[in-house]
Amino acid sequence: MKAQPSHERAPVVPMLEIEDLQVVFGYGRSEVRAVRGVSFSVAATESFGLVGESGSGKSTVLRAICGLATKSAGVIRIAGEIVPEPRDRTFARRLQMVFQDPYGSLHPRHTVDRVLSEPLAIHGISDRQERVVQALKDVGLGPAFRFRMPHQLSGGQRQRVAIARALILEPQILLLDEPTSALDASVQAEVLNLLSRLRAEKNLTYVLVSHNLAVVDHMCERLLVMQSGEAIEHLEAAALAGQQVKTDYTRRLLAASEGYDRAAVTSSIAFRPRG
Ligand code: ADP
Ligand code: MG
């Protein structure tokens, strides 16, 4: 076979593609059209933000991607392949989700060791002890944390464990639903910095949901603004800093994020170079 000339590069397949996603809850008069035809694609190693006011459908988009909500229509592809309904076992090794509430997302009576070992056992992976210790190290926790229970951890430590659990099967994609919103501002900055470092170290692709545009500005290259289940504006994150937004809705979100949140986050987060 003839080698391809080097200037003819193969087209780059996005890591994650969402096409015309629709999610409807309930029937008849109680019907809620939570997601109404949302499309976006995320390149490998990119961090993509989803923003919008409470109830705009951000969490439902993430839940539909990972199969926790049933989509009514639309196509979801990972690396060009349509994800199966229901999700198969290999899916968990490609994509994982981290939830907002580090209190609710860990079983109250399971040790950290059990939380982190279980996915390994389910997937028949050996060297479990070494992997658990390494996963804890990756999120900045020492080996002694293996034997703690969730109530013996701070909010930030719990979210680190939740991140370690999401990464233990070495997925390529993380869906992050308000991963720091339940944390104090200083802890929030630490966890955001951890997520940035992990993305760079492990070449991860992120979809990050936040109601706070300052967080998305720090963490993401591009973002989608949602309102009432619809995609209303695609933006480069750099456009936020320059206030180059197209809709009044986004301008209002930006104004709402300008106050204490932005000050707290920007004062404690290391500058992330763009480019
Ligand atoms: P966001 O994460 O942007 O705050 P959500 O995706 O959680 O918004 O919710 C979008 C809309 O869908 C809201 O009106 C919410 O009440 C509704 N919704 C979410 N989950 C369910 C559900 N399981 N059943 C019925 N309605 C739901
Ligand atoms: Mg939500």
PDB file of C-alpha atoms and ligand atoms in Angstrom:
ATOM      1  CA  MET A   1       0.000   0.000   0.000  1.00  0.00           C
ATOM      2  CA  LYS A   2       1.138   3.473  -0.874  1.00  0.00           C
ATOM      3  CA  ALA A   3       1.998   5.651   2.103  1.00  0.00           C
ATOM      4  CA  GLN A   4      -0.234   8.702   2.531  1.00  0.00           C
ATOM      5  CA  PRO A   5       1.459  11.956   1.635  1.00  0.00           C
ATOM      6  CA  SER A   6       2.139  13.756   4.904  1.00  0.00           C
ATOM      7  CA  HIS A   7       0.107  16.836   3.964  1.00  0.00           C
ATOM      8  CA  GLU A   8      -3.076  14.728   3.612  1.00  0.00           C
ATOM      9  CA  ARG A   9      -3.925  14.310   7.270  1.00  0.00           C
ATOM     10  CA  ALA A  10      -6.763  12.005   8.222  1.00  0.00           C
ATOM     11  CA  PRO A  11      -9.832  13.923   9.450  1.00  0.00           C
ATOM     12  CA  VAL A  12      -9.789  14.197  13.239  1.00  0.00           C
ATOM     13  CA  VAL A  13     -12.657  12.273  14.835  1.00  0.00           C
ATOM     14  CA  PRO A  14     -14.014  14.019  17.954  1.00  0.00           C
ATOM     15  CA  MET A  15     -13.688  12.086  21.214  1.00  0.00           C
ATOM     16  CA  LEU A  16     -17.329  12.825  22.057  1.00  0.00           C
ATOM     17  CA  GLU A  17     -20.146  13.881  19.715  1.00  0.00           C
ATOM     18  CA  ILE A  18     -23.678  14.746  20.763  1.00  0.00           C
ATOM     19  CA  GLU A  19     -26.143  15.199  17.918  1.00  0.00           C
ATOM     20  CA  ASP A  20     -29.641  16.615  18.364  1.00  0.00           C
ATOM     21  CA  LEU A  21     -30.046  15.142  21.865  1.00  0.00           C
ATOM     22  CA  GLN A  22     -33.563  15.222  23.294  1.00  0.00           C
ATOM     23  CA  VAL A  23     -34.712  14.089  26.729  1.00  0.00           C
ATOM     24  CA  VAL A  24     -38.358  14.151  27.807  1.00  0.00           C
ATOM     25  CA  PHE A  25     -39.493  13.246  31.341  1.00  0.00           C
ATOM     26  CA  GLY A  26     -43.063  12.239  32.144  1.00  0.00           C
ATOM     27  CA  TYR A  27     -46.165  12.217  29.977  1.00  0.00           C
ATOM     28  CA  GLY A  28     -49.102  14.426  29.123  1.00  0.00           C
ATOM     29  CA  ARG A  29     -49.571  17.385  31.413  1.00  0.00           C
ATOM     30  CA  SER A  30     -46.552  16.487  33.548  1.00  0.00           C
ATOM     31  CA  GLU A  31     -44.271  16.223  30.512  1.00  0.00           C
ATOM     32  CA  VAL A  32     -40.939  18.065  30.872  1.00  0.00           C
ATOM     33  CA  ARG A  33     -38.832  18.568  27.771  1.00  0.00           C
ATOM     34  CA  ALA A  34     -35.557  18.832  29.672  1.00  0.00           C
ATOM     35  CA  VAL A  35     -33.237  18.733  26.640  1.00  0.00           C
ATOM     36  CA  ARG A  36     -34.498  20.010  23.287  1.00  0.00           C
ATOM     37  CA  GLY A  37     -32.109  19.212  20.470  1.00  0.00           C
ATOM     38  CA  VAL A  38     -28.638  19.875  21.858  1.00  0.00           C
ATOM     39  CA  SER A  39     -25.554  19.228  19.716  1.00  0.00           C
ATOM     40  CA  PHE A  40     -21.866  19.632  20.488  1.00  0.00           C
ATOM     41  CA  SER A  41     -18.611  17.827  19.954  1.00  0.00           C
ATOM     42  CA  VAL A  42     -15.506  17.630  22.100  1.00  0.00           C
ATOM     43  CA  ALA A  43     -12.017  16.914  20.777  1.00  0.00           C
ATOM     44  CA  ALA A  44      -9.674  14.481  22.524  1.00  0.00           C
ATOM     45  CA  THR A  45      -7.979  16.131  25.552  1.00  0.00           C
ATOM     46  CA  GLU A  46     -10.261  19.161  25.252  1.00  0.00           C
ATOM     47  CA  SER A  47     -12.257  20.511  28.193  1.00  0.00           C
ATOM     48  CA  PHE A  48     -15.758  21.600  27.189  1.00  0.00           C
ATOM     49  CA  GLY A  49     -18.068  23.597  29.445  1.00  0.00           C
ATOM     50  CA  LEU A  50     -21.857  23.453  29.778  1.00  0.00           C
ATOM     51  CA  VAL A  51     -23.320  26.480  31.512  1.00  0.00           C
ATOM     52  CA  GLY A  52     -26.792  27.826  32.202  1.00  0.00           C
ATOM     53  CA  GLU A  53     -29.107  28.688  35.042  1.00  0.00           C
ATOM     54  CA  SER A  54     -30.551  26.038  37.349  1.00  0.00           C
ATOM     55  CA  GLY A  55     -33.026  23.802  35.514  1.00  0.00           C
ATOM     56  CA  SER A  56     -31.630  24.568  32.049  1.00  0.00           C
ATOM     57  CA  GLY A  57     -30.908  20.874  31.397  1.00  0.00           C
ATOM     58  CA  LYS A  58     -27.144  20.647  32.008  1.00  0.00           C
ATOM     59  CA  SER A  59     -27.238  17.638  34.339  1.00  0.00           C
ATOM     60  CA  THR A  60     -29.753  15.886  32.109  1.00  0.00           C
ATOM     61  CA  VAL A  61     -27.357  16.181  29.146  1.00  0.00           C
ATOM     62  CA  LEU A  62     -24.601  14.499  31.202  1.00  0.00           C
ATOM     63  CA  ARG A  63     -26.977  11.872  32.585  1.00  0.00           C
ATOM     64  CA  ALA A  64     -28.185  11.035  29.073  1.00  0.00           C
ATOM     65  CA  ILE A  65     -24.592  10.679  27.866  1.00  0.00           C
ATOM     66  CA  CYS A  66     -23.730   8.170  30.579  1.00  0.00           C
ATOM     67  CA  GLY A  67     -27.067   6.352  30.366  1.00  0.00           C
ATOM     68  CA  LEU A  68     -28.569   7.488  33.696  1.00  0.00           C
ATOM     69  CA  ALA A  69     -31.355   9.282  31.793  1.00  0.00           C
ATOM     70  CA  THR A  70     -33.025   7.798  28.739  1.00  0.00           C
ATOM     71  CA  LYS A  71     -32.729   9.930  25.631  1.00  0.00           C
ATOM     72  CA  SER A  72     -35.848  10.384  23.533  1.00  0.00           C
ATOM     73  CA  ALA A  73     -33.866  11.145  20.380  1.00  0.00           C
ATOM     74  CA  GLY A  74     -30.394  11.946  19.195  1.00  0.00           C
ATOM     75  CA  VAL A  75     -27.061  10.243  18.662  1.00  0.00           C
ATOM     76  CA  ILE A  76     -24.106   9.972  21.041  1.00  0.00           C
ATOM     77  CA  ARG A  77     -20.730   8.879  19.666  1.00  0.00           C
ATOM     78  CA  ILE A  78     -17.450   8.185  21.405  1.00  0.00           C
ATOM     79  CA  ALA A  79     -14.431   8.258  19.088  1.00  0.00           C
ATOM     80  CA  GLY A  80     -16.795   7.921  16.129  1.00  0.00           C
ATOM     81  CA  GLU A  81     -18.718   4.906  17.489  1.00  0.00           C
ATOM     82  CA  ILE A  82     -22.383   5.166  18.441  1.00  0.00           C
ATOM     83  CA  VAL A  83     -22.771   4.281  22.133  1.00  0.00           C
ATOM     84  CA  PRO A  84     -25.041   1.282  22.652  1.00  0.00           C
ATOM     85  CA  GLU A  85     -28.393   1.371  24.482  1.00  0.00           C
ATOM     86  CA  PRO A  86     -28.189   0.125  27.151  1.00  0.00           C
ATOM     87  CA  ARG A  87     -24.533   0.915  27.815  1.00  0.00           C
ATOM     88  CA  ASP A  88     -22.239  -2.111  27.691  1.00  0.00           C
ATOM     89  CA  ARG A  89     -19.399  -2.970  30.073  1.00  0.00           C
ATOM     90  CA  THR A  90     -16.667  -1.434  27.939  1.00  0.00           C
ATOM     91  CA  PHE A  91     -18.455   1.934  28.179  1.00  0.00           C
ATOM     92  CA  ALA A  92     -17.441   2.308  31.852  1.00  0.00           C
ATOM     93  CA  ARG A  93     -13.818   2.003  30.797  1.00  0.00           C
ATOM     94  CA  ARG A  94     -14.167   4.898  28.348  1.00  0.00           C
ATOM     95  CA  LEU A  95     -16.372   7.359  30.200  1.00  0.00           C
ATOM     96  CA  GLN A  96     -17.118   8.121  33.855  1.00  0.00           C
ATOM     97  CA  MET A  97     -19.100  10.772  35.684  1.00  0.00           C
ATOM     98  CA  VAL A  98     -18.330  12.766  38.838  1.00  0.00           C
ATOM     99  CA  PHE A  99     -21.317  14.222  40.690  1.00  0.00           C
ATOM    100  CA  GLN A 100     -21.753  17.462  42.576  1.00  0.00           C
ATOM    101  CA  ASP A 101     -22.448  16.062  46.001  1.00  0.00           C
ATOM    102  CA  PRO A 102     -19.452  14.271  47.508  1.00  0.00           C
ATOM    103  CA  TYR A 103     -21.627  13.354  50.504  1.00  0.00           C
ATOM    104  CA  GLY A 104     -24.325  11.624  48.523  1.00  0.00           C
ATOM    105  CA  SER A 105     -22.129   9.949  45.932  1.00  0.00           C
ATOM    106  CA  LEU A 106     -20.121   7.711  48.313  1.00  0.00           C
ATOM    107  CA  HIS A 107     -21.746   4.817  50.160  1.00  0.00           C
ATOM    108  CA  PRO A 108     -21.784   5.834  53.867  1.00  0.00           C
ATOM    109  CA  ARG A 109     -20.768   2.391  55.152  1.00  0.00           C
ATOM    110  CA  HIS A 110     -18.117   1.460  52.578  1.00  0.00           C
ATOM    111  CA  THR A 111     -14.422   2.154  53.163  1.00  0.00           C
ATOM    112  CA  VAL A 112     -12.493   4.121  50.566  1.00  0.00           C
ATOM    113  CA  ASP A 113     -10.722   0.853  49.735  1.00  0.00           C
ATOM    114  CA  ARG A 114     -14.021  -0.837  48.921  1.00  0.00           C
ATOM    115  CA  VAL A 115     -15.266   2.149  46.899  1.00  0.00           C
ATOM    116  CA  LEU A 116     -12.127   2.063  44.751  1.00  0.00           C
ATOM    117  CA  SER A 117     -11.707  -1.738  44.544  1.00  0.00           C
ATOM    118  CA  GLU A 118     -15.243  -2.564  43.464  1.00  0.00           C
ATOM    119  CA  PRO A 119     -15.012  -1.288  39.859  1.00  0.00           C
ATOM    120  CA  LEU A 120     -11.711  -3.190  39.491  1.00  0.00           C
ATOM    121  CA  ALA A 121     -13.323  -6.400  40.768  1.00  0.00           C
ATOM    122  CA  ILE A 122     -16.335  -5.983  38.467  1.00  0.00           C
ATOM    123  CA  HIS A 123     -14.028  -5.604  35.476  1.00  0.00           C
ATOM    124  CA  GLY A 124     -11.775  -8.491  36.547  1.00  0.00           C
ATOM    125  CA  ILE A 125      -8.715  -6.301  36.943  1.00  0.00           C
ATOM    126  CA  SER A 126      -5.833  -7.643  39.071  1.00  0.00           C
ATOM    127  CA  ASP A 127      -3.228  -5.737  41.136  1.00  0.00           C
ATOM    128  CA  ARG A 128      -6.139  -4.092  42.923  1.00  0.00           C
ATOM    129  CA  GLN A 129      -4.214  -2.989  46.004  1.00  0.00           C
ATOM    130  CA  GLU A 130      -1.480  -1.290  43.960  1.00  0.00           C
ATOM    131  CA  ARG A 131      -4.053   0.397  41.740  1.00  0.00           C
ATOM    132  CA  VAL A 132      -6.040   1.701  44.707  1.00  0.00           C
ATOM    133  CA  VAL A 133      -2.914   3.144  46.341  1.00  0.00           C
ATOM    134  CA  GLN A 134      -1.851   4.728  43.034  1.00  0.00           C
ATOM    135  CA  ALA A 135      -5.344   6.166  42.439  1.00  0.00           C
ATOM    136  CA  LEU A 136      -5.260   7.777  45.899  1.00  0.00           C
ATOM    137  CA  LYS A 137      -1.789   9.163  45.203  1.00  0.00           C
ATOM    138  CA  ASP A 138      -3.017  10.598  41.875  1.00  0.00           C
ATOM    139  CA  VAL A 139      -5.644  12.650  43.720  1.00  0.00           C
ATOM    140  CA  GLY A 140      -3.248  13.759  46.462  1.00  0.00           C
ATOM    141  CA  LEU A 141      -4.315  11.351  49.223  1.00  0.00           C
ATOM    142  CA  GLY A 142      -1.928   9.067  51.120  1.00  0.00           C
ATOM    143  CA  PRO A 143      -2.317   5.255  51.408  1.00  0.00           C
ATOM    144  CA  ALA A 144      -3.791   5.548  54.939  1.00  0.00           C
ATOM    145  CA  PHE A 145      -6.985   6.961  53.375  1.00  0.00           C
ATOM    146  CA  ARG A 146      -7.797   3.444  52.124  1.00  0.00           C
ATOM    147  CA  PHE A 147      -9.199   2.492  55.489  1.00  0.00           C
ATOM    148  CA  ARG A 148     -11.286   5.616  56.107  1.00  0.00           C
ATOM    149  CA  MET A 149     -15.050   5.811  55.921  1.00  0.00           C
ATOM    150  CA  PRO A 150     -16.747   8.738  54.112  1.00  0.00           C
ATOM    151  CA  HIS A 151     -17.733  10.423  57.414  1.00  0.00           C
ATOM    152  CA  GLN A 152     -14.033  10.544  58.357  1.00  0.00           C
ATOM    153  CA  LEU A 153     -13.260  12.689  55.305  1.00  0.00           C
ATOM    154  CA  SER A 154     -13.650  16.410  54.627  1.00  0.00           C
ATOM    155  CA  GLY A 155     -15.800  17.533  51.684  1.00  0.00           C
ATOM    156  CA  GLY A 156     -12.708  18.099  49.537  1.00  0.00           C
ATOM    157  CA  GLN A 157     -11.253  14.700  50.468  1.00  0.00           C
ATOM    158  CA  ARG A 158     -14.549  13.019  49.597  1.00  0.00           C
ATOM    159  CA  GLN A 159     -14.587  14.669  46.198  1.00  0.00           C
ATOM    160  CA  ARG A 160     -10.962  13.516  45.673  1.00  0.00           C
ATOM    161  CA  VAL A 161     -12.097   9.950  46.430  1.00  0.00           C
ATOM    162  CA  ALA A 162     -15.004  10.346  43.981  1.00  0.00           C
ATOM    163  CA  ILE A 163     -12.522  11.530  41.328  1.00  0.00           C
ATOM    164  CA  ALA A 164     -10.204   8.584  42.125  1.00  0.00           C
ATOM    165  CA  ARG A 165     -13.156   6.221  41.718  1.00  0.00           C
ATOM    166  CA  ALA A 166     -14.018   7.773  38.355  1.00  0.00           C
ATOM    167  CA  LEU A 167     -10.411   7.373  37.177  1.00  0.00           C
ATOM    168  CA  ILE A 168      -9.703   3.885  38.520  1.00  0.00           C
ATOM    169  CA  LEU A 169     -10.778   2.164  35.272  1.00  0.00           C
ATOM    170  CA  GLU A 170      -8.605   4.614  33.296  1.00  0.00           C
ATOM    171  CA  PRO A 171     -11.397   6.157  31.192  1.00  0.00           C
ATOM    172  CA  GLN A 172     -10.670   8.704  28.445  1.00  0.00           C
ATOM    173  CA  ILE A 173     -13.638  10.955  29.197  1.00  0.00           C
ATOM    174  CA  LEU A 174     -14.865  12.462  32.468  1.00  0.00           C
ATOM    175  CA  LEU A 175     -18.268  14.114  32.797  1.00  0.00           C
ATOM    176  CA  LEU A 176     -18.061  16.537  35.730  1.00  0.00           C
ATOM    177  CA  ASP A 177     -21.385  17.813  37.087  1.00  0.00           C
ATOM    178  CA  GLU A 178     -20.756  20.871  39.281  1.00  0.00           C
ATOM    179  CA  PRO A 179     -17.801  18.974  40.808  1.00  0.00           C
ATOM    180  CA  THR A 180     -16.867  21.763  43.225  1.00  0.00           C
ATOM    181  CA  SER A 181     -20.146  23.613  43.829  1.00  0.00           C
ATOM    182  CA  ALA A 182     -20.705  21.947  47.207  1.00  0.00           C
ATOM    183  CA  LEU A 183     -17.222  22.938  48.460  1.00  0.00           C
ATOM    184  CA  ASP A 184     -15.844  26.037  50.195  1.00  0.00           C
ATOM    185  CA  ALA A 185     -14.131  28.484  47.836  1.00  0.00           C
ATOM    186  CA  SER A 186     -10.546  27.584  48.823  1.00  0.00           C
ATOM    187  CA  VAL A 187     -11.233  23.837  48.615  1.00  0.00           C
ATOM    188  CA  GLN A 188     -13.052  24.440  45.334  1.00  0.00           C
ATOM    189  CA  ALA A 189      -9.878  25.955  43.869  1.00  0.00           C
ATOM    190  CA  GLU A 190      -7.760  22.997  45.068  1.00  0.00           C
ATOM    191  CA  VAL A 191     -10.076  20.468  43.454  1.00  0.00           C
ATOM    192  CA  LEU A 192     -10.251  22.465  40.199  1.00  0.00           C
ATOM    193  CA  ASN A 193      -6.444  22.585  40.106  1.00  0.00           C
ATOM    194  CA  LEU A 194      -6.353  18.830  40.729  1.00  0.00           C
ATOM    195  CA  LEU A 195      -8.746  18.265  37.809  1.00  0.00           C
ATOM    196  CA  SER A 196      -6.598  20.452  35.523  1.00  0.00           C
ATOM    197  CA  ARG A 197      -3.459  18.547  36.497  1.00  0.00           C
ATOM    198  CA  LEU A 198      -5.118  15.146  35.980  1.00  0.00           C
ATOM    199  CA  ARG A 199      -6.381  16.161  32.551  1.00  0.00           C
ATOM    200  CA  ALA A 200      -2.862  17.106  31.456  1.00  0.00           C
ATOM    201  CA  GLU A 201      -1.205  14.036  33.027  1.00  0.00           C
ATOM    202  CA  LYS A 202      -3.697  11.491  31.723  1.00  0.00           C
ATOM    203  CA  ASN A 203      -4.733  13.187  28.439  1.00  0.00           C
ATOM    204  CA  LEU A 204      -8.350  13.225  29.591  1.00  0.00           C
ATOM    205  CA  THR A 205     -11.313  14.781  27.797  1.00  0.00           C
ATOM    206  CA  TYR A 206     -13.709  16.716  30.058  1.00  0.00           C
ATOM    207  CA  VAL A 207     -17.281  17.909  29.855  1.00  0.00           C
ATOM    208  CA  LEU A 208     -17.675  20.234  32.837  1.00  0.00           C
ATOM    209  CA  VAL A 209     -21.042  21.523  34.001  1.00  0.00           C
ATOM    210  CA  SER A 210     -21.120  24.648  36.098  1.00  0.00           C
ATOM    211  CA  HIS A 211     -23.534  27.469  36.774  1.00  0.00           C
ATOM    212  CA  ASN A 212     -20.410  29.573  37.388  1.00  0.00           C
ATOM    213  CA  LEU A 213     -18.808  31.038  34.278  1.00  0.00           C
ATOM    214  CA  ALA A 214     -15.623  31.896  36.177  1.00  0.00           C
ATOM    215  CA  VAL A 215     -15.031  28.187  36.829  1.00  0.00           C
ATOM    216  CA  VAL A 216     -15.665  27.334  33.188  1.00  0.00           C
ATOM    217  CA  ASP A 217     -13.419  30.185  32.072  1.00  0.00           C
ATOM    218  CA  HIS A 218     -10.568  28.637  34.092  1.00  0.00           C
ATOM    219  CA  MET A 219     -11.176  25.029  33.182  1.00  0.00           C
ATOM    220  CA  CYS A 220     -12.452  24.943  29.590  1.00  0.00           C
ATOM    221  CA  GLU A 221     -11.435  25.896  26.067  1.00  0.00           C
ATOM    222  CA  ARG A 222     -14.975  26.107  24.687  1.00  0.00           C
ATOM    223  CA  LEU A 223     -18.451  26.112  26.142  1.00  0.00           C
ATOM    224  CA  LEU A 224     -22.107  25.848  25.354  1.00  0.00           C
ATOM    225  CA  VAL A 225     -24.700  28.046  27.024  1.00  0.00           C
ATOM    226  CA  MET A 226     -28.036  26.337  27.732  1.00  0.00           C
ATOM    227  CA  GLN A 227     -31.427  27.834  28.529  1.00  0.00           C
ATOM    228  CA  SER A 228     -34.685  25.898  29.034  1.00  0.00           C
ATOM    229  CA  GLY A 229     -33.207  22.739  27.520  1.00  0.00           C
ATOM    230  CA  GLU A 230     -31.894  24.472  24.413  1.00  0.00           C
ATOM    231  CA  ALA A 231     -28.395  25.248  23.231  1.00  0.00           C
ATOM    232  CA  ILE A 232     -28.376  28.997  22.795  1.00  0.00           C
ATOM    233  CA  GLU A 233     -24.742  29.978  22.323  1.00  0.00           C
ATOM    234  CA  HIS A 234     -21.418  28.278  21.519  1.00  0.00           C
ATOM    235  CA  LEU A 235     -18.392  30.243  22.745  1.00  0.00           C
ATOM    236  CA  GLU A 236     -14.639  30.097  23.054  1.00  0.00           C
ATOM    237  CA  ALA A 237     -13.769  30.475  26.740  1.00  0.00           C
ATOM    238  CA  ALA A 238     -11.533  33.415  25.785  1.00  0.00           C
ATOM    239  CA  ALA A 239     -14.676  35.276  24.687  1.00  0.00           C
ATOM    240  CA  LEU A 240     -15.913  35.267  28.297  1.00  0.00           C
ATOM    241  CA  ALA A 241     -12.947  37.207  29.595  1.00  0.00           C
ATOM    242  CA  GLY A 242     -13.407  39.764  26.808  1.00  0.00           C
ATOM    243  CA  GLN A 243     -17.183  39.859  27.438  1.00  0.00           C
ATOM    244  CA  GLN A 244     -17.620  38.994  23.739  1.00  0.00           C
ATOM    245  CA  VAL A 245     -20.884  37.132  24.220  1.00  0.00           C
ATOM    246  CA  LYS A 246     -23.794  37.220  21.810  1.00  0.00           C
ATOM    247  CA  THR A 247     -26.910  36.846  23.940  1.00  0.00           C
ATOM    248  CA  ASP A 248     -28.295  38.869  26.837  1.00  0.00           C
ATOM    249  CA  TYR A 249     -28.864  35.619  28.701  1.00  0.00           C
ATOM    250  CA  THR A 250     -25.128  34.806  28.669  1.00  0.00           C
ATOM    251  CA  ARG A 251     -24.353  38.409  29.625  1.00  0.00           C
ATOM    252  CA  ARG A 252     -26.614  37.997  32.671  1.00  0.00           C
ATOM    253  CA  LEU A 253     -24.931  34.705  33.628  1.00  0.00           C
ATOM    254  CA  LEU A 254     -21.583  36.420  33.290  1.00  0.00           C
ATOM    255  CA  ALA A 255     -22.703  39.273  35.514  1.00  0.00           C
ATOM    256  CA  ALA A 256     -23.966  36.794  38.113  1.00  0.00           C
ATOM    257  CA  SER A 257     -20.571  35.035  38.138  1.00  0.00           C
ATOM    258  CA  GLU A 258     -18.651  38.297  38.432  1.00  0.00           C
ATOM    259  CA  GLY A 259     -19.212  38.694  42.159  1.00  0.00           C
ATOM    260  CA  TYR A 260     -17.767  36.756  45.068  1.00  0.00           C
ATOM    261  CA  ASP A 261     -17.410  33.460  43.165  1.00  0.00           C
ATOM    262  CA  ARG A 262     -15.141  34.874  40.520  1.00  0.00           C
ATOM    263  CA  ALA A 263     -13.009  36.745  43.063  1.00  0.00           C
ATOM    264  CA  ALA A 264     -12.635  33.633  45.235  1.00  0.00           C
ATOM    265  CA  VAL A 265     -11.776  31.363  42.337  1.00  0.00           C
ATOM    266  CA  THR A 266      -9.411  33.687  40.494  1.00  0.00           C
ATOM    267  CA  SER A 267      -7.481  34.621  43.621  1.00  0.00           C
ATOM    268  CA  SER A 268      -6.635  31.019  44.435  1.00  0.00           C
ATOM    269  CA  ILE A 269      -6.315  29.322  41.040  1.00  0.00           C
ATOM    270  CA  ALA A 270      -3.001  29.278  39.204  1.00  0.00           C
ATOM    271  CA  PHE A 271      -3.083  31.059  35.850  1.00  0.00           C
ATOM    272  CA  ARG A 272      -3.866  28.633  33.082  1.00  0.00           C
ATOM    273  CA  PRO A 273      -1.977  29.574  29.942  1.00  0.00           C
ATOM    274  CA  ARG A 274      -4.103  29.504  26.804  1.00  0.00           C
ATOM    275  CA  GLY A 275      -3.051  28.123  23.458  1.00  0.00           C
TER     276      GLY A 275
HETATM  277  P1  ADP B   1     -29.667  21.772  35.540  1.00  0.00           P
HETATM  278  O1  ADP B   1     -28.678  20.661  35.789  1.00  0.00           O
HETATM  279  O2  ADP B   1     -29.277  22.673  34.432  1.00  0.00           O
HETATM  280  O3  ADP B   1     -29.982  22.528  36.791  1.00  0.00           O
HETATM  281  P2  ADP B   1     -31.517  19.579  35.087  1.00  0.00           P
HETATM  282  O4  ADP B   1     -30.943  18.871  33.917  1.00  0.00           O
HETATM  283  O5  ADP B   1     -31.289  18.973  36.410  1.00  0.00           O
HETATM  284  O6  ADP B   1     -31.043  21.104  35.068  1.00  0.00           O
HETATM  285  O7  ADP B   1     -33.089  19.733  34.885  1.00  0.00           O
HETATM  286  C1  ADP B   1     -33.677  20.196  33.680  1.00  0.00           C
HETATM  287  C2  ADP B   1     -35.182  20.107  33.794  1.00  0.00           C
HETATM  288  O8  ADP B   1     -35.595  18.748  33.831  1.00  0.00           O
HETATM  289  C3  ADP B   1     -35.739  20.753  35.056  1.00  0.00           C
HETATM  290  O9  ADP B   1     -36.973  21.348  34.719  1.00  0.00           O
HETATM  291  C4  ADP B   1     -35.931  19.559  35.979  1.00  0.00           C
HETATM  292  O10 ADP B   1     -36.950  19.828  36.901  1.00  0.00           O
HETATM  293  C5  ADP B   1     -36.323  18.477  35.000  1.00  0.00           C
HETATM  294  N1  ADP B   1     -35.954  17.117  35.457  1.00  0.00           N
HETATM  295  C6  ADP B   1     -34.690  16.670  35.703  1.00  0.00           C
HETATM  296  N2  ADP B   1     -34.681  15.375  36.066  1.00  0.00           N
HETATM  297  C7  ADP B   1     -35.991  14.988  36.050  1.00  0.00           C
HETATM  298  C8  ADP B   1     -36.655  13.748  36.329  1.00  0.00           C
HETATM  299  N3  ADP B   1     -35.977  12.649  36.675  1.00  0.00           N
HETATM  300  N4  ADP B   1     -38.001  13.727  36.196  1.00  0.00           N
HETATM  301  C9  ADP B   1     -38.699  14.822  35.824  1.00  0.00           C
HETATM  302  N5  ADP B   1     -38.133  16.006  35.543  1.00  0.00           N
HETATM  303  C10 ADP B   1     -36.799  16.108  35.658  1.00  0.00           C
HETATM  304 MG    MG B   2     -27.636  20.186  37.528  1.00  0.00          MG
END
